[in-house]
C-alpha cells in the first residue's frame, strides 16, 4: 500500500540522529522547557527570519495563544477561511473570539481577499491567512487589507514550513505566525508540538507567559495563562528534522513536478502554483468530479489517497447555522466534493510515484 503520508519512513531516514537526540534527553536532567526547546526556538527563529520563536504543545494551541497574545477578546471577530483544518476555527473559539469565514479563490484555494471587505465589521480584529497544502496566500493583498483596516495578520503555516513568498519565509510576514508540528507535517515531531514566531519582542514575551500559567517569574502569574509547554524529547527530534527541512521540501517539489508533468487524464485537474512563491507541497491535491469513484479505484490498486477536507467547516454539525460566513462559499463547497490528496512525502520512491501516475492515467468513467 502506498500511503498518503508516511511519518515512519521519515523516522527511518534520520533514525540514528533522532535516536541519539532522544537518548540525550533521557539521560539529561530536564524533560520540559530545557536546553533542547531553547535551542530549537533559536534555530527556528533564525530559519524563518524572525527575532523569536516559542515552542508550544501543538498547532491549535499556537493559534489560540497567538490570538490571546494580541489581546483579542470575547466579542471580537477573527476572519479566516472555511477551507482549512478545523483546528484553525476551533482555536479562534478556544480563545473566546468569534470566527467569521470567507471562501477561497478558485485557482489556488487560498483566502479570497475580495470577500474580506464584505465580512469586516467594527468588531473585526484579525485575519488568519492559511497557507493551505504548502501554497502561499496572496500576502500582498491580505496584508494591504489588514494595514488599511488596522487588523492583525496571523499566518497559519501548519502546512507550509519552509515555504517562501517573494523570497521571504512564510511565517515572517504577519504579526504572528503559527506552526503545527504534528507528525505528518513538513516539519513533524513524533507526537504533538507547535511553534509560534513573531518579529515583536513584546509579543514574544507575552506568548512565553501565556504558554506557562502567565508566569513571568516562576510561581507568579502576570496574566491569565495556561499550560501549553513543549517537551524536550519533541524539541530534540524537531532540531534534527529542521536540519533536513529544505532537502525534504525539495524532494516534495520534485515529486510534485513529476506528478504535474505526467498526470494526463481529462477527468483530473492538477494544482496551479502561484508565481513568486516557493511551494512546499505539504499535500499534492488534484480535483475530480467523480472523486469518490477515483479514490476507490486507486485503493483497489494499492494507493491510499486522502481528502482535505470532506466537509467545509461552516457546514459541519458543530458549526452549522451559528457561524457567520461570506454570502458566496461556493468554491469551498465544490472543493469538498472534488479534492483528492495523492501520496506525498519525501521518501516516496520513483516506483511509487510512477505507480500513482499510472493508476490515475488509467482511470476512466
Ligand atoms: C494541522 C493543522 C493545524 C492544527 O495543528 P495541531 O497540531 O493538530 O493542533 C492547524 N491549522 C492547519 C492549517 C493545519 O493543517
mmCIF file of C-alpha atoms and ligand atoms in Angstrom:
data_model
loop_
_atom_site.group_PDB
_atom_site.id
_atom_site.type_symbol
_atom_site.label_atom_id
_atom_site.label_comp_id
_atom_site.label_asym_id
_atom_site.label_seq_id
_atom_site.Cartn_x
_atom_site.Cartn_y
_atom_site.Cartn_z
ATOM 1 C CA UNK A 1 0.000 0.000 0.000
ATOM 2 C CA UNK A 2 1.347 3.446 -0.916
ATOM 3 C CA UNK A 3 0.022 5.728 1.802
ATOM 4 C CA UNK A 4 -0.885 9.411 1.580
ATOM 5 C CA UNK A 5 1.672 10.390 4.251
ATOM 6 C CA UNK A 6 4.339 8.303 5.978
ATOM 7 C CA UNK A 7 5.986 9.788 9.076
ATOM 8 C CA UNK A 8 7.522 6.399 9.948
ATOM 9 C CA UNK A 9 9.519 6.486 6.698
ATOM 10 C CA UNK A 10 10.917 9.845 7.739
ATOM 11 C CA UNK A 11 11.938 8.481 11.118
ATOM 12 C CA UNK A 12 13.771 5.679 9.268
ATOM 13 C CA UNK A 13 15.626 8.238 7.101
ATOM 14 C CA UNK A 14 17.088 10.027 10.117
ATOM 15 C CA UNK A 15 16.745 7.343 12.794
ATOM 16 C CA UNK A 16 20.348 7.375 14.012
ATOM 17 C CA UNK A 17 20.328 11.094 14.699
ATOM 18 C CA UNK A 18 16.817 11.009 16.148
ATOM 19 C CA UNK A 19 17.616 8.100 18.455
ATOM 20 C CA UNK A 20 20.770 9.867 19.652
ATOM 21 C CA UNK A 21 18.803 13.070 20.278
ATOM 22 C CA UNK A 22 16.124 11.254 22.275
ATOM 23 C CA UNK A 23 18.754 9.413 24.363
ATOM 24 C CA UNK A 24 20.472 12.730 25.085
ATOM 25 C CA UNK A 25 17.199 13.992 26.568
ATOM 26 C CA UNK A 26 16.502 10.792 28.510
ATOM 27 C CA UNK A 27 19.953 10.889 30.071
ATOM 28 C CA UNK A 28 19.769 14.591 30.797
ATOM 29 C CA UNK A 29 18.056 16.289 33.704
ATOM 30 C CA UNK A 30 15.326 18.450 32.099
ATOM 31 C CA UNK A 31 12.308 16.955 30.375
ATOM 32 C CA UNK A 32 10.211 20.090 29.875
ATOM 33 C CA UNK A 33 11.303 23.545 28.626
ATOM 34 C CA UNK A 34 15.037 22.953 28.837
ATOM 35 C CA UNK A 35 18.009 23.383 26.557
ATOM 36 C CA UNK A 36 16.521 21.500 23.598
ATOM 37 C CA UNK A 37 13.474 23.769 23.475
ATOM 38 C CA UNK A 38 15.664 26.863 23.821
ATOM 39 C CA UNK A 39 17.952 25.737 21.011
ATOM 40 C CA UNK A 40 15.033 24.765 18.782
ATOM 41 C CA UNK A 41 13.470 28.190 19.353
ATOM 42 C CA UNK A 42 16.731 29.920 18.443
ATOM 43 C CA UNK A 43 17.315 27.761 15.351
ATOM 44 C CA UNK A 44 13.726 28.002 14.120
ATOM 45 C CA UNK A 45 13.585 31.809 14.520
ATOM 46 C CA UNK A 46 16.801 32.077 12.552
ATOM 47 C CA UNK A 47 15.458 29.747 9.857
ATOM 48 C CA UNK A 48 12.183 31.672 9.480
ATOM 49 C CA UNK A 49 13.808 35.104 9.816
ATOM 50 C CA UNK A 50 12.042 36.402 12.920
ATOM 51 C CA UNK A 51 13.523 37.583 16.199
ATOM 52 C CA UNK A 52 11.675 34.965 18.140
ATOM 53 C CA UNK A 53 10.106 31.520 18.112
ATOM 54 C CA UNK A 54 8.247 29.955 21.045
ATOM 55 C CA UNK A 55 7.586 26.225 21.358
ATOM 56 C CA UNK A 56 4.107 25.153 22.462
ATOM 57 C CA UNK A 57 2.195 21.884 22.807
ATOM 58 C CA UNK A 58 0.506 21.757 19.366
ATOM 59 C CA UNK A 59 -0.680 23.836 16.396
ATOM 60 C CA UNK A 60 -4.152 24.538 17.761
ATOM 61 C CA UNK A 61 -2.640 25.927 20.968
ATOM 62 C CA UNK A 62 -0.214 28.008 18.891
ATOM 63 C CA UNK A 63 -3.178 29.721 17.208
ATOM 64 C CA UNK A 64 -5.147 30.134 20.435
ATOM 65 C CA UNK A 65 -2.159 31.634 22.271
ATOM 66 C CA UNK A 66 -1.362 33.922 19.309
ATOM 67 C CA UNK A 67 -4.921 35.281 19.411
ATOM 68 C CA UNK A 68 -4.760 35.787 23.188
ATOM 69 C CA UNK A 69 -1.345 37.470 22.917
ATOM 70 C CA UNK A 70 -2.899 40.067 20.603
ATOM 71 C CA UNK A 71 -5.475 40.887 23.322
ATOM 72 C CA UNK A 72 -8.342 39.681 21.165
ATOM 73 C CA UNK A 73 -11.279 39.096 23.489
ATOM 74 C CA UNK A 74 -14.805 37.678 23.640
ATOM 75 C CA UNK A 75 -16.978 39.670 21.239
ATOM 76 C CA UNK A 76 -14.059 40.315 18.871
ATOM 77 C CA UNK A 77 -14.130 38.742 15.431
ATOM 78 C CA UNK A 78 -11.372 36.929 13.566
ATOM 79 C CA UNK A 79 -11.729 36.291 9.831
ATOM 80 C CA UNK A 80 -10.398 33.107 8.255
ATOM 81 C CA UNK A 81 -11.320 30.522 5.633
ATOM 82 C CA UNK A 82 -13.720 27.591 5.859
ATOM 83 C CA UNK A 83 -11.383 25.576 3.619
ATOM 84 C CA UNK A 84 -8.829 24.682 6.305
ATOM 85 C CA UNK A 85 -8.174 22.200 9.095
ATOM 86 C CA UNK A 86 -10.928 22.533 11.689
ATOM 87 C CA UNK A 87 -8.160 23.478 14.161
ATOM 88 C CA UNK A 88 -7.916 26.999 12.717
ATOM 89 C CA UNK A 89 -11.537 27.742 13.576
ATOM 90 C CA UNK A 90 -11.552 25.745 16.837
ATOM 91 C CA UNK A 91 -8.588 27.830 18.061
ATOM 92 C CA UNK A 92 -10.452 31.119 17.466
ATOM 93 C CA UNK A 93 -13.324 29.855 19.624
ATOM 94 C CA UNK A 94 -10.944 28.416 22.231
ATOM 95 C CA UNK A 95 -9.511 31.936 22.602
ATOM 96 C CA UNK A 96 -13.065 33.186 23.222
ATOM 97 C CA UNK A 97 -13.309 35.129 19.944
ATOM 98 C CA UNK A 98 -15.829 34.735 17.118
ATOM 99 C CA UNK A 99 -14.754 33.166 13.821
ATOM 100 C CA UNK A 100 -16.091 34.656 10.569
ATOM 101 C CA UNK A 101 -15.443 32.549 7.489
ATOM 102 C CA UNK A 102 -14.808 33.501 3.868
ATOM 103 C CA UNK A 103 -14.396 31.471 0.688
ATOM 104 C CA UNK A 104 -11.148 30.624 -1.109
ATOM 105 C CA UNK A 105 -10.217 31.613 -4.656
ATOM 106 C CA UNK A 106 -10.952 29.012 -7.340
ATOM 107 C CA UNK A 107 -7.387 28.676 -8.676
ATOM 108 C CA UNK A 108 -5.042 28.499 -5.667
ATOM 109 C CA UNK A 109 -7.580 27.570 -2.932
ATOM 110 C CA UNK A 110 -6.287 30.284 -0.575
ATOM 111 C CA UNK A 111 -8.266 33.078 1.118
ATOM 112 C CA UNK A 112 -10.350 35.201 -1.259
ATOM 113 C CA UNK A 113 -9.186 38.753 -0.445
ATOM 114 C CA UNK A 114 -12.204 40.332 -2.152
ATOM 115 C CA UNK A 115 -14.560 38.908 0.478
ATOM 116 C CA UNK A 116 -12.621 40.451 3.378
ATOM 117 C CA UNK A 117 -14.330 43.801 2.848
ATOM 118 C CA UNK A 118 -17.702 42.021 2.649
ATOM 119 C CA UNK A 119 -17.456 40.488 6.138
ATOM 120 C CA UNK A 120 -15.431 43.090 8.091
ATOM 121 C CA UNK A 121 -17.252 44.834 10.985
ATOM 122 C CA UNK A 122 -16.230 47.145 13.828
ATOM 123 C CA UNK A 123 -15.534 44.032 15.905
ATOM 124 C CA UNK A 124 -13.014 42.529 13.453
ATOM 125 C CA UNK A 125 -9.550 42.372 14.995
ATOM 126 C CA UNK A 126 -7.518 39.951 12.892
ATOM 127 C CA UNK A 127 -7.272 37.821 9.770
ATOM 128 C CA UNK A 128 -5.782 34.321 9.858
ATOM 129 C CA UNK A 129 -4.167 33.568 6.488
ATOM 130 C CA UNK A 130 -3.844 29.808 5.993
ATOM 131 C CA UNK A 131 -1.080 28.681 3.623
ATOM 132 C CA UNK A 132 -3.021 25.602 2.571
ATOM 133 C CA UNK A 133 -1.364 22.500 1.053
ATOM 134 C CA UNK A 134 2.056 24.253 1.135
ATOM 135 C CA UNK A 135 0.938 27.047 -1.178
ATOM 136 C CA UNK A 136 1.310 30.674 -0.052
ATOM 137 C CA UNK A 137 -1.639 33.013 0.437
ATOM 138 C CA UNK A 138 -1.543 36.212 -1.657
ATOM 139 C CA UNK A 139 0.101 38.029 1.247
ATOM 140 C CA UNK A 140 0.309 41.347 -0.608
ATOM 141 C CA UNK A 141 -3.450 41.782 -0.898
ATOM 142 C CA UNK A 142 -4.169 40.387 2.556
ATOM 143 C CA UNK A 143 -1.539 42.483 4.351
ATOM 144 C CA UNK A 144 -2.670 45.609 2.484
ATOM 145 C CA UNK A 145 -6.208 44.964 3.693
ATOM 146 C CA UNK A 146 -5.014 44.402 7.260
ATOM 147 C CA UNK A 147 -2.886 47.568 7.253
ATOM 148 C CA UNK A 148 -5.690 49.650 5.819
ATOM 149 C CA UNK A 149 -8.172 48.479 8.467
ATOM 150 C CA UNK A 150 -5.786 48.204 11.393
ATOM 151 C CA UNK A 151 -6.172 44.440 11.735
ATOM 152 C CA UNK A 152 -3.578 41.934 12.887
ATOM 153 C CA UNK A 153 -2.354 39.410 10.364
ATOM 154 C CA UNK A 154 -1.815 35.903 11.753
ATOM 155 C CA UNK A 155 -0.265 33.338 9.414
ATOM 156 C CA UNK A 156 -1.268 29.691 9.856
ATOM 157 C CA UNK A 157 1.838 27.988 8.466
ATOM 158 C CA UNK A 158 0.943 24.488 9.678
ATOM 159 C CA UNK A 159 1.003 23.188 6.090
ATOM 160 C CA UNK A 160 3.888 25.257 4.745
ATOM 161 C CA UNK A 161 7.019 25.048 6.931
ATOM 162 C CA UNK A 162 9.911 26.379 4.871
ATOM 163 C CA UNK A 163 7.784 27.791 2.034
ATOM 164 C CA UNK A 164 8.516 31.243 0.649
ATOM 165 C CA UNK A 165 6.568 34.209 -0.684
ATOM 166 C CA UNK A 166 8.560 36.750 -2.759
ATOM 167 C CA UNK A 167 11.741 35.313 -1.252
ATOM 168 C CA UNK A 168 10.564 35.648 2.360
ATOM 169 C CA UNK A 169 9.890 32.614 4.516
ATOM 170 C CA UNK A 170 6.233 32.093 5.314
ATOM 171 C CA UNK A 171 5.788 32.948 8.972
ATOM 172 C CA UNK A 172 7.963 36.073 8.747
ATOM 173 C CA UNK A 173 5.391 38.356 7.127
ATOM 174 C CA UNK A 174 2.426 38.579 9.526
ATOM 175 C CA UNK A 175 2.357 39.955 13.081
ATOM 176 C CA UNK A 176 2.422 36.404 14.412
ATOM 177 C CA UNK A 177 2.706 33.013 12.723
ATOM 178 C CA UNK A 178 1.664 29.594 13.990
ATOM 179 C CA UNK A 179 3.080 26.206 13.046
ATOM 180 C CA UNK A 180 1.770 22.747 13.882
ATOM 181 C CA UNK A 181 4.468 20.073 14.078
ATOM 182 C CA UNK A 182 2.032 17.144 14.045
ATOM 183 C CA UNK A 183 3.901 14.050 12.754
ATOM 184 C CA UNK A 184 2.712 14.285 9.125
ATOM 185 C CA UNK A 185 3.504 17.990 8.694
ATOM 186 C CA UNK A 186 6.554 19.088 6.666
ATOM 187 C CA UNK A 187 8.362 19.625 9.971
ATOM 188 C CA UNK A 188 6.843 16.902 12.126
ATOM 189 C CA UNK A 189 7.550 15.740 15.658
ATOM 190 C CA UNK A 190 6.972 12.168 16.879
ATOM 191 C CA UNK A 191 3.993 13.301 18.895
ATOM 192 C CA UNK A 192 2.341 16.711 19.271
ATOM 193 C CA UNK A 193 4.225 20.004 19.005
ATOM 194 C CA UNK A 194 3.712 23.579 17.826
ATOM 195 C CA UNK A 195 5.736 26.773 17.346
ATOM 196 C CA UNK A 196 4.806 30.467 17.291
ATOM 197 C CA UNK A 197 7.036 33.036 15.553
ATOM 198 C CA UNK A 198 6.938 36.824 15.768
ATOM 199 C CA UNK A 199 9.124 39.811 14.970
ATOM 200 C CA UNK A 200 7.863 41.718 18.013
ATOM 201 C CA UNK A 201 9.859 41.040 21.230
ATOM 202 C CA UNK A 202 6.981 42.307 23.422
ATOM 203 C CA UNK A 203 4.558 39.885 21.825
ATOM 204 C CA UNK A 204 7.087 37.130 22.210
ATOM 205 C CA UNK A 205 7.358 37.809 25.972
ATOM 206 C CA UNK A 206 3.579 37.675 26.242
ATOM 207 C CA UNK A 207 3.427 34.381 24.318
ATOM 208 C CA UNK A 208 6.059 32.911 26.664
ATOM 209 C CA UNK A 209 3.973 33.909 29.676
ATOM 210 C CA UNK A 210 0.728 32.579 28.180
ATOM 211 C CA UNK A 211 2.188 29.131 27.479
ATOM 212 C CA UNK A 212 3.048 28.627 31.152
ATOM 213 C CA UNK A 213 0.376 29.837 33.588
ATOM 214 C CA UNK A 214 1.008 33.507 32.780
ATOM 215 C CA UNK A 215 4.303 33.354 34.653
ATOM 216 C CA UNK A 216 6.955 35.999 34.162
ATOM 217 C CA UNK A 217 8.760 34.810 37.221
ATOM 218 C CA UNK A 218 8.245 31.238 38.457
ATOM 219 C CA UNK A 219 5.033 30.813 40.503
ATOM 220 C CA UNK A 220 3.938 34.432 39.910
ATOM 221 C CA UNK A 221 1.271 34.927 37.225
ATOM 222 C CA UNK A 222 1.295 38.271 35.383
ATOM 223 C CA UNK A 223 -1.550 37.345 33.036
ATOM 224 C CA UNK A 224 -4.179 34.621 32.784
ATOM 225 C CA UNK A 225 -2.196 31.786 31.229
ATOM 226 C CA UNK A 226 -2.413 28.057 30.748
ATOM 227 C CA UNK A 227 -0.152 25.073 30.228
ATOM 228 C CA UNK A 228 0.941 24.574 26.636
ATOM 229 C CA UNK A 229 4.572 23.624 27.090
ATOM 230 C CA UNK A 230 6.706 21.823 24.525
ATOM 231 C CA UNK A 231 8.666 18.891 25.881
ATOM 232 C CA UNK A 232 12.373 18.258 25.422
ATOM 233 C CA UNK A 233 12.019 14.968 23.527
ATOM 234 C CA UNK A 234 9.895 16.549 20.792
ATOM 235 C CA UNK A 235 12.152 19.616 20.611
ATOM 236 C CA UNK A 236 15.253 17.413 20.229
ATOM 237 C CA UNK A 237 13.575 15.467 17.396
ATOM 238 C CA UNK A 238 12.457 18.675 15.679
ATOM 239 C CA UNK A 239 16.022 20.045 15.822
ATOM 240 C CA UNK A 240 17.231 17.014 13.848
ATOM 241 C CA UNK A 241 14.432 17.333 11.302
ATOM 242 C CA UNK A 242 14.835 21.101 10.909
ATOM 243 C CA UNK A 243 18.321 20.461 9.542
ATOM 244 C CA UNK A 244 16.775 18.428 6.710
ATOM 245 C CA UNK A 245 13.660 20.538 6.089
ATOM 246 C CA UNK A 246 14.941 22.277 2.940
ATOM 247 C CA UNK A 247 16.212 18.993 1.494
ATOM 248 C CA UNK A 248 12.907 17.257 2.241
ATOM 249 C CA UNK A 249 10.874 20.137 0.806
ATOM 250 C CA UNK A 250 12.979 19.988 -2.373
ATOM 251 C CA UNK A 251 12.136 16.270 -2.623
ATOM 252 C CA UNK A 252 8.451 17.085 -2.247
ATOM 253 C CA UNK A 253 8.738 19.673 -5.057
ATOM 254 C CA UNK A 254 10.409 17.102 -7.336
ATOM 255 C CA UNK A 255 7.635 14.591 -6.706
ATOM 256 C CA UNK A 256 5.042 17.305 -7.383
ATOM 257 C CA UNK A 257 6.801 18.222 -10.606
ATOM 258 C CA UNK A 258 6.745 14.587 -11.697
ATOM 259 C CA UNK A 259 3.025 14.320 -10.920
ATOM 260 C CA UNK A 260 2.248 17.567 -12.750
ATOM 261 C CA UNK A 261 4.313 16.622 -15.813
ATOM 262 C CA UNK A 262 2.957 13.105 -16.113
ATOM 263 C CA UNK A 263 -0.660 13.069 -14.970
ATOM 264 C CA UNK A 264 -2.739 13.256 -18.113
ATOM 265 C CA UNK A 265 -6.397 12.483 -17.661
ATOM 266 C CA UNK A 266 -9.284 14.631 -18.865
ATOM 267 C CA UNK A 267 -11.210 13.949 -15.628
ATOM 268 C CA UNK A 268 -8.414 15.245 -13.429
ATOM 269 C CA UNK A 269 -7.259 18.798 -12.685
ATOM 270 C CA UNK A 270 -3.728 19.260 -11.340
ATOM 271 C CA UNK A 271 -2.780 22.036 -8.864
ATOM 272 C CA UNK A 272 -1.797 25.520 -10.065
ATOM 273 C CA UNK A 273 1.060 27.246 -8.248
ATOM 274 C CA UNK A 274 1.225 30.991 -7.669
ATOM 275 C CA UNK A 275 4.090 32.943 -9.279
ATOM 276 C CA UNK A 276 6.648 34.450 -6.957
ATOM 277 C CA UNK A 277 6.407 31.742 -4.319
ATOM 278 C CA UNK A 278 8.302 28.626 -3.338
ATOM 279 C CA UNK A 279 5.668 25.999 -2.514
ATOM 280 C CA UNK A 280 6.465 23.084 -0.188
ATOM 281 C CA UNK A 281 3.696 20.641 -1.168
ATOM 282 C CA UNK A 282 2.525 19.539 2.239
ATOM 283 C CA UNK A 283 -0.145 17.913 0.074
ATOM 284 C CA UNK A 284 -0.472 17.420 -3.676
ATOM 285 C CA UNK A 285 -4.164 17.944 -4.306
ATOM 286 C CA UNK A 286 -5.899 17.132 -7.583
ATOM 287 C CA UNK A 287 -9.581 17.592 -8.404
ATOM 288 C CA UNK A 288 -12.005 15.188 -9.998
ATOM 289 C CA UNK A 289 -15.803 15.429 -10.331
ATOM 290 C CA UNK A 290 -16.096 11.701 -9.641
ATOM 291 C CA UNK A 291 -13.811 11.895 -6.651
ATOM 292 C CA UNK A 292 -15.179 9.009 -4.628
ATOM 293 C CA UNK A 293 -15.004 6.654 -7.607
ATOM 294 C CA UNK A 294 -11.411 7.630 -8.367
ATOM 295 C CA UNK A 295 -10.391 7.135 -4.709
ATOM 296 C CA UNK A 296 -11.944 3.679 -4.726
ATOM 297 C CA UNK A 297 -10.170 2.863 -7.971
ATOM 298 C CA UNK A 298 -6.815 4.000 -6.525
ATOM 299 C CA UNK A 299 -7.478 1.992 -3.348
ATOM 300 C CA UNK A 300 -8.012 -1.156 -5.418
ATOM 301 C CA UNK A 301 -4.589 -0.533 -6.967
ATOM 302 C CA UNK A 302 -2.867 -0.237 -3.586
ATOM 303 C CA UNK A 303 -2.814 3.563 -3.424
ATOM 304 C CA UNK A 304 -4.273 5.344 -0.421
ATOM 305 C CA UNK A 305 -5.454 8.868 -1.239
ATOM 306 C CA UNK A 306 -6.733 11.431 1.264
ATOM 307 C CA UNK A 307 -9.435 14.115 1.321
ATOM 308 C CA UNK A 308 -8.526 17.546 2.707
ATOM 309 C CA UNK A 309 -11.263 18.318 3.577
ATOM 310 C CA UNK A 310 -14.518 16.398 3.034
ATOM 311 C CA UNK A 311 -16.950 18.842 4.714
ATOM 312 C CA UNK A 312 -16.489 22.652 4.818
ATOM 313 C CA UNK A 313 -16.259 23.820 8.422
ATOM 314 C CA UNK A 314 -19.309 26.080 8.144
ATOM 315 C CA UNK A 315 -21.382 23.009 7.198
ATOM 316 C CA UNK A 316 -20.122 20.718 9.961
ATOM 317 C CA UNK A 317 -22.570 19.913 12.755
ATOM 318 C CA UNK A 318 -20.510 21.693 15.424
ATOM 319 C CA UNK A 319 -20.574 24.979 13.465
ATOM 320 C CA UNK A 320 -23.510 24.894 11.040
ATOM 321 C CA UNK A 321 -26.006 27.709 11.409
ATOM 322 C CA UNK A 322 -24.103 29.633 14.062
ATOM 323 C CA UNK A 323 -21.009 30.858 12.192
ATOM 324 C CA UNK A 324 -21.229 33.967 10.011
ATOM 325 C CA UNK A 325 -19.781 33.485 6.516
ATOM 326 C CA UNK A 326 -19.447 35.426 3.267
ATOM 327 C CA UNK A 327 -22.526 35.101 1.051
ATOM 328 C CA UNK A 328 -20.811 33.011 -1.585
ATOM 329 C CA UNK A 329 -18.972 29.967 -0.224
ATOM 330 C CA UNK A 330 -19.284 28.008 -3.452
ATOM 331 C CA UNK A 331 -15.601 27.327 -4.120
ATOM 332 C CA UNK A 332 -15.121 25.775 -0.660
ATOM 333 C CA UNK A 333 -18.312 23.760 -1.074
ATOM 334 C CA UNK A 334 -17.291 22.457 -4.509
ATOM 335 C CA UNK A 335 -13.755 21.602 -3.358
ATOM 336 C CA UNK A 336 -15.143 19.453 -0.537
ATOM 337 C CA UNK A 337 -16.633 17.068 -3.080
ATOM 338 C CA UNK A 338 -13.766 17.112 -5.613
ATOM 339 C CA UNK A 339 -10.382 17.197 -3.854
ATOM 340 C CA UNK A 340 -8.043 14.214 -3.630
ATOM 341 C CA UNK A 341 -4.659 14.287 -1.892
ATOM 342 C CA UNK A 342 -2.191 11.993 -3.643
ATOM 343 C CA UNK A 343 0.618 10.256 -1.746
ATOM 344 C CA UNK A 344 3.160 12.967 -0.878
ATOM 345 C CA UNK A 345 6.172 12.608 1.397
ATOM 346 C CA UNK A 346 9.916 12.966 0.763
ATOM 347 C CA UNK A 347 10.679 9.232 0.940
ATOM 348 C CA UNK A 348 8.353 8.207 -1.929
ATOM 349 C CA UNK A 349 10.345 6.168 -4.468
ATOM 350 C CA UNK A 350 10.327 6.575 -8.243
ATOM 351 C CA UNK A 351 8.498 3.254 -8.487
ATOM 352 C CA UNK A 352 5.810 4.558 -6.097
ATOM 353 C CA UNK A 353 5.185 7.780 -7.982
ATOM 354 C CA UNK A 354 5.184 6.008 -11.341
ATOM 355 C CA UNK A 355 2.565 3.647 -9.957
ATOM 356 C CA UNK A 356 0.435 6.582 -8.740
ATOM 357 C CA UNK A 357 0.643 8.342 -12.112
ATOM 358 C CA UNK A 358 -0.142 5.103 -13.949
ATOM 359 C CA UNK A 359 -3.194 4.428 -11.812
ATOM 360 C CA UNK A 360 -4.571 7.936 -12.331
ATOM 361 C CA UNK A 361 -3.937 7.966 -16.058
ATOM 362 C CA UNK A 362 -5.715 4.608 -16.424
ATOM 363 C CA UNK A 363 -8.824 5.918 -14.714
ATOM 364 C CA UNK A 364 -11.866 6.486 -16.888
ATOM 365 C CA UNK A 365 -15.599 6.582 -16.249
HETATM 366 C C1 LIG B 1 -2.522 20.608 11.339
HETATM 367 C C2 LIG B 1 -3.111 21.959 11.272
HETATM 368 C C3 LIG B 1 -3.450 22.692 12.423
HETATM 369 C C4 LIG B 1 -3.516 22.082 13.801
HETATM 370 O O1 LIG B 1 -2.455 21.583 14.343
HETATM 371 P P1 LIG B 1 -2.470 20.522 15.572
HETATM 372 O O2 LIG B 1 -1.013 20.437 15.855
HETATM 373 O O3 LIG B 1 -3.060 19.262 15.064
HETATM 374 O O4 LIG B 1 -3.231 21.129 16.681
HETATM 375 C C5 LIG B 1 -3.883 23.995 12.270
HETATM 376 N N1 LIG B 1 -4.009 24.546 11.057
HETATM 377 C C6 LIG B 1 -3.746 23.869 9.918
HETATM 378 C C7 LIG B 1 -3.918 24.546 8.603
HETATM 379 C C8 LIG B 1 -3.295 22.552 9.989
HETATM 380 O O5 LIG B 1 -3.055 21.875 8.861
#
